[in-house]
Structure formats: C-alpha cells, structure tokens
Amino acid sequence: MDQNMTDIESEALEENGMEHGDLEEIAIREPLLKKRMNTTSQIAIIGANVCSIESLDYEIVENDFFKQDWRSRKKVQIFQYTVLKWTFALLIGFGTGLVGFFNNIAVENIAGYKLLLTSNLMLQKRYHQAFFAYAGCNVILAAAAAAICAYIAPAAAGSGIPEVKAYLNGVDAHSILAPSTLFVKIFGSIGGVSAGFILGKEGPMVHTGACIASLLGQGGSHKYHLTWTWLRYFKNDRDRRDLITCGAAAGVAAAFRAPVGGVLFALEEAASWWRSALLWRTFFTTAVVAGVLRAFIQYCQSGKCGLFGKGGLIMFDVSSSINTYGASDLLAVIMLGIIGGILGGLYNFLLDKILRAYSNINERGAPFKILLTITISILTSCCSYGLPWLAKCRPCPSGLTEQCPTVGGSGNFKSFQCPTGQYNDLASLFLNTSDDAIRNLFSSHTKTEFHYSTLIIYLVTIYCLGLVTYGIAVPAGLFIPVILAGATYGRLAGTLLGSISTLDTGLFSLLGAASFLGGTMRMTVSICVILLELTNDLLMLPLVMLVLLISKTVADNFNKGVYDQIVKMKGLPYMVDHPEPYTRQLVASDVVSGPLVSFSGVEKVGNVVLALKKTGHNGFPVIDEPPFSDNAELCGLVLRSHLLVLLKGRSFTKERVETGSDIFQRFNAFDFAKAGSGKGLKLEDLEISGEEMDMYVNLHPITNTSPYTVVETMSLAKAAVLFRQLGLRHLCVVPKTPLRPPIVGILTRHDFTPEHILDLNPHFKLHK
C-alpha cells in the first residue's frame, strides 16, 4: 500500500479520524458491485470476496546492493540468466499446451458420453428419462465445478482475463495467480463446459497460462526444497511480468490453436508494457504451444482418445471459394458491422447490470454461489432440451459425407425425435458441444441447413443464456458465447440477404462472429488474426478487418469493452493509456496531500518500526540533512520490504554514524529479492528489544538512489502517461523552486484514479 493519498489508504480519511481498520470494515460491509461509486482503490472484488490489493514493483531498485551484484556478476551468470528466460518460455508453452489439450479431451469425452446417453434414450423414445439424465449430468457437473470454485479458489470464477490484464498493468490482487487458482481453473473449466453452460474455456485458458507462468517465476520453493541457485534471478516483479505475458499469449494459442493471434492478444489487450525482446520470447512460447497441440492431435487421430472429435480444439476450416466480392457484398458487411456494434454495446450494458445483481447473491457465501449455479444449469438444460421440440423435422441434405441423421453417436445432424432420413436443426445446435455448434454454423454451402425460425430462437436463447451464465461461480470465458451469438445472427443475415449478396452463409456467419467480438471486446488486430487462424480463410481478411473496425467504432459510442468494464467493477485501480481530459488542467502537486512520512539516511530504529506499524505505505523517501550533507537533499526511496529485511538482520549502531562496508558481509542482493505470493517478511515476524529501538540503522545501502521524479508543475495527464508506460509504483514529486523541502510528495496508482481526483476537485466532471 502506497504513500500519502497515493496510498491505497487515503490520508484524507485519517484526517477525518478514520483509521485503516475502519476503512477495511466499511469496505467489507458494503460490497463494491452495488450501484454506489467505488471511492477507494484499496479493495477489490474477487468472486464475491473483498480483499486488499497492492501495486507491483516493476521498477528496478538501483541501490548499493543492486550495483554490487551487477559488478560482481560474471559472464557465465549472465548466460545462465538468459538461458533460464528461454527455458521458462519453453516450459510455459509446453505446460499450457498440455493443459489445453487435457481440457479439450476431457470436455469432448465427458460431454460426448453425456450427449450419447441422452441420444440413446431418445432413440428408445424414453423422452422423460432422457431429459432427467441430461439435466442430472449437467447439474452434477455444474455443482462440482461451483463447489471447488467457491470453497477452494473464488478468484478462479469468471474468465480471468480482467485479472491478468490488471496484473500486467501493475495491480496485484489476492490469489489471482495462486496454485489453488490454477487447480480450480483447470478442473472447474472442464466441469463448467461439460455441464452444457453457454461459456467457453478460452478466457480461463489465458488465466491458466498466466498461473503456470507465475508458478514457474516464484524463484524456487523452500517448502518443496526447490531452491536451485539460478532460480533466484527471477525473484522480482519485473521478470515475473514478462513470464506472465508469455503465459497469457500461450493461453490464447492453446485455446484457439492460434499462435500469432496469441502474441497479438497479449500485445493488444493484456500487456500494458512491451518491448521487442519480449515479443521474441512470447512468439517462441506460442510456437511451442502449437507444436505440442499438433503432436497430441496427431496421436488422437488413431482413435486412442475416446470421443475426441475432429481435432477437438476449436478449428473451423471454412476456406472459401470466392475470389471477388462486389459493392452489394460490402454493403451487407457494413450492415453486419453496425448490427454487431449495437448488439455488442447492449451485451456489455446488460452484463454489467447482471454482474451487479449477482454480487448480492454471491456475497452471501459459498452455498448461495452453488445454488445460483445449479439454478442456471437447470435453466440451460430446460432450454437446450425443451426448445428443439418447437422445431420441425427437416429432410437430410444431399451430398453429405457424414451420417444424417446421427444415430447412436455424436454428430452434427441430431435425430432427436425425428424419423429416419430427417433431422432436428435446432437440436443440432443445442444438443452439441459448443465447438461442434460453431463448426455447424460456419459450414459452407449449407444455405438450407437451418430454418429462419431456428436461427432466431437460437440467437435469442444464446444471447440471454450467455449473459446470465457469466456471473456464476465457475471459470467462464466470453469468447464462445459471443462467437455463437455472432455466428448465428451472421448466418441469419446471410440467409435473409442471399438475394443481394453472393457471399456464402457460412462466410456471413464468420463475419457476424467477428462483428460481435469487435462490439463486445473492442479488439481488432488480435481478433482478426485469431479468426483467420481458426478458419484458414485468408481471402476474407479485408472483410473481417472492415467489419471489426465498424463494430468497434459503433460500440465505442455506447460503453467500454467488456474486460475494461469488469476491471472497473472489481475495483481494480487500472491505469488507462489515455488519461481523462480534465487531468490536463491539473498539475502533479494538486493531488498530493497528507503528511509525508520520510526517514533520515541514518535513522533511529524505533522511528522506522513506528512508521511501519502506523502506516501501510510501501515506499518512504530518504532525506539527508546536516551534518551528513550541507543542505537537505533527497537521497532516494526505500521500500518497506527492504526495511523489514534490514531490521531483521539487526545491522544497528549505538551512535548515529554511517556504517562501513561490513553490511555487504551481512547481506547480499538476493536477501532483498521479492518472495513469492504471500511469502514476504511481515512486521509481526520481527522481535526488536527496547534497547535496540534506541539504536540507529543506516538506510543508504538499501535506498534506491535513482527514483523517477517529476517537477510539481508537470501536468497530471503527462505524469499519468509516464507512470503507466514505465510501470511505476512510486513517482516522487519535487519542488520547482529552491529553499524548500527536497520532496513535495509521492504519487502512486491511487492518485491517478478518477475517484480520488474528483474527490479533491469536485468541480470537474468525469467525461465518459
């Protein structure tokens, strides 16, 4: 938690007589996801749990220990570090690819056997038993997924992309990358998708990849005796950020079999900070994922993977035979883009309202989360099994290479209640895995496969079920519901516009999915490449680009992208790339307030302990005054974690003098390295006697002598851009004129949040 109003605990609250504990009590009593504004960034909603958050230290702390370490590093150690970075990239790719394949083979087999059981009972005309078997399997799978999520890792609920995005922006919320979260993400996703929910495993795969990367980047483990000396190089937030970026890209590559799309997704949507060297490593990671998936898929083609279908991983080869398209086709595409933007904006608006309503249920505890999940499961089962009865049986199309209707197995032409030679087109969409349903909608040269009424019923149902499903306590992705709804209205539009357009209905379905993705997620480049890798249809590139640009432009007039909305809803203090216009009318000193807590270069131990106990600040300025300097001067910034290590080492002196080089014999640079999640040293772990409280400690060796500073007259907008692009946690504000204290205050993430700025400057109105 950071310094003065910068701190996620606001000094203004302390001035009003409100202590840190009071703030937490109020926060826990009043959930964030209600309509009231989030007036503090100290808490975040993870599932329905309120937890404190911290910022991450991406900045390199250039203190004496850091300099000594780099001076003493040999070429072989630098080579080891480089080799380890690439080795970790390889392991992240291999692990994520393995998990992605495991997820798919598990879903294909569990869902396949469930659908096979239902189909066999339908063939025997035991319709009621078929429904109870289908709904019962769904409820059991849903309840199991919700139970492990609610009781083991509430942070695993949802897609996880907003949390990964916030982490890469510098926000560290509790348990979002913990091993328990990884476990629940994998098995909860399998249970949720197999239960027939309208959700995907693609978003959870991004979170899974990030969790795998975080686990590798912990720098070893004393508990499990994994303390290899080389691993200590990664005990810092900066290297972990790079690994997690690779993990997020690997998750997309594993989910969609789209390695290039994974890299672009990490660049466009996930990462707030990027460099060319990271691009190479991310690309290598996704290439490893692609290789792993290809190897396992070839193995399964021999029939050794049970009901694992044609690749299992979603891959829709809709290579078109068109070479040209005319003005009428472009007009139809523009219409699709506009519709997609409107539907996407409406989807985000409704999802925001539903998530806020669900928070009132989820905050009541795990049993209510499980009950809500079971309720949605029963609703989904009723729709999936009941609505196909409204559709009429249709004769099987001629020239098919697969069996129609499907009898006694999994397939895309469901017999349901139809006689021989006919199929139920609505059951072919509902009583299928999501991958097979999308493959059916994307299929080319099948203009008459689905009736208008079928597409309308399916569109309305999928749109609504996708909305009400996302907020339940299971790992749930938004890609599949959005692709299903978009592909359905695209195919419907293609069927209706067949008289004015020469494009195939399957291509219309692809363009509809692209427009809805652009309207909800507001991504362009990455979505475009992912869809092209999914469908193997490069000829559609110009049309996909056009429809994405139009849908995003239209939807941006209504609200923000879905992941940005969820980040804000969770109370995560995300730093946006474009500051609000009113911040240009403010300067850095306008948002700095409250008493500044600072230390002298040689400080009394009691003063340090008292400051650590009474404040939650993470960084403290170190100021040298006479007789150690001619005038008061800013030496730099010292971190709370480093102070705790120094105090534990008891490198104290009875006199107020600077100690010599003996401190380098007591400590080394890796003593001050950041431990893994939740393993850092706490103030309660220290036992300092009363006699030691009156002694002195030299802070110079652990002081970052080159912190980033801005002059107090810099515009707040410019300071915000600097803060975000450099990945800072602290930004020192120094005076413009001499003969003043050497530091005015410290800006941290909280100072740039709209709630804090508008609280100090109520005359400004937030421009949306």
Tab-separated table of C-alpha atoms in Angstrom, residues 1-16 39-41 588-596 617 745-753 755-761:
chain	number	residue	atom	x	y	z
A	1	MET	CA	0.000	0.000	0.000
A	2	ASP	CA	1.433	3.262	-1.102
A	3	GLN	CA	2.344	6.680	0.198
A	4	ASN	CA	0.059	9.593	1.008
A	5	MET	CA	-3.239	9.733	-0.785
A	6	THR	CA	-1.129	7.812	-3.127
A	7	ASP	CA	-1.509	5.120	-0.696
A	8	ILE	CA	-4.373	2.972	-1.295
A	9	GLU	CA	-5.380	4.013	2.189
A	10	SER	CA	-6.142	7.696	1.933
A	11	GLU	CA	-4.596	10.195	4.321
A	12	ALA	CA	-7.727	12.274	3.961
A	13	LEU	CA	-9.623	9.542	5.754
A	14	GLU	CA	-7.073	9.625	8.557
A	15	GLU	CA	-7.536	13.369	8.879
A	16	ASN	CA	-11.239	12.764	9.374
A	39	THR	CA	-14.446	5.670	-3.535
A	40	THR	CA	-11.310	3.776	-2.622
A	41	SER	CA	-8.998	1.556	-4.594
A	588	ALA	CA	1.131	16.829	-10.044
A	589	SER	CA	1.063	18.771	-6.775
A	590	ASP	CA	-2.741	19.136	-6.963
A	591	VAL	CA	-3.336	15.508	-5.982
A	592	VAL	CA	-0.545	15.175	-3.416
A	593	SER	CA	-1.808	15.718	0.113
A	594	GLY	CA	-1.399	14.497	3.645
A	595	PRO	CA	1.718	14.462	5.834
A	596	LEU	CA	4.773	12.952	4.177
A	617	HIS	CA	2.998	2.846	2.954
A	745	GLY	CA	5.133	14.149	-2.023
A	746	ILE	CA	4.857	10.806	-3.777
A	747	LEU	CA	2.381	9.898	-6.491
A	748	THR	CA	1.164	6.324	-6.624
A	749	ARG	CA	-1.539	4.483	-8.515
A	750	HIS	CA	-4.334	5.694	-6.258
A	751	ASP	CA	-3.568	9.347	-7.029
A	752	PHE	CA	-4.428	8.791	-10.679
A	753	THR	CA	-7.812	7.145	-10.072
A	755	GLU	CA	-12.478	8.796	-7.738
A	756	HIS	CA	-9.543	10.318	-5.879
A	757	ILE	CA	-9.020	13.181	-8.323
A	758	LEU	CA	-12.686	14.148	-8.400
A	759	ASP	CA	-12.915	13.882	-4.635
A	760	LEU	CA	-10.188	16.524	-4.353
A	761	ASN	CA	-11.567	18.543	-7.282
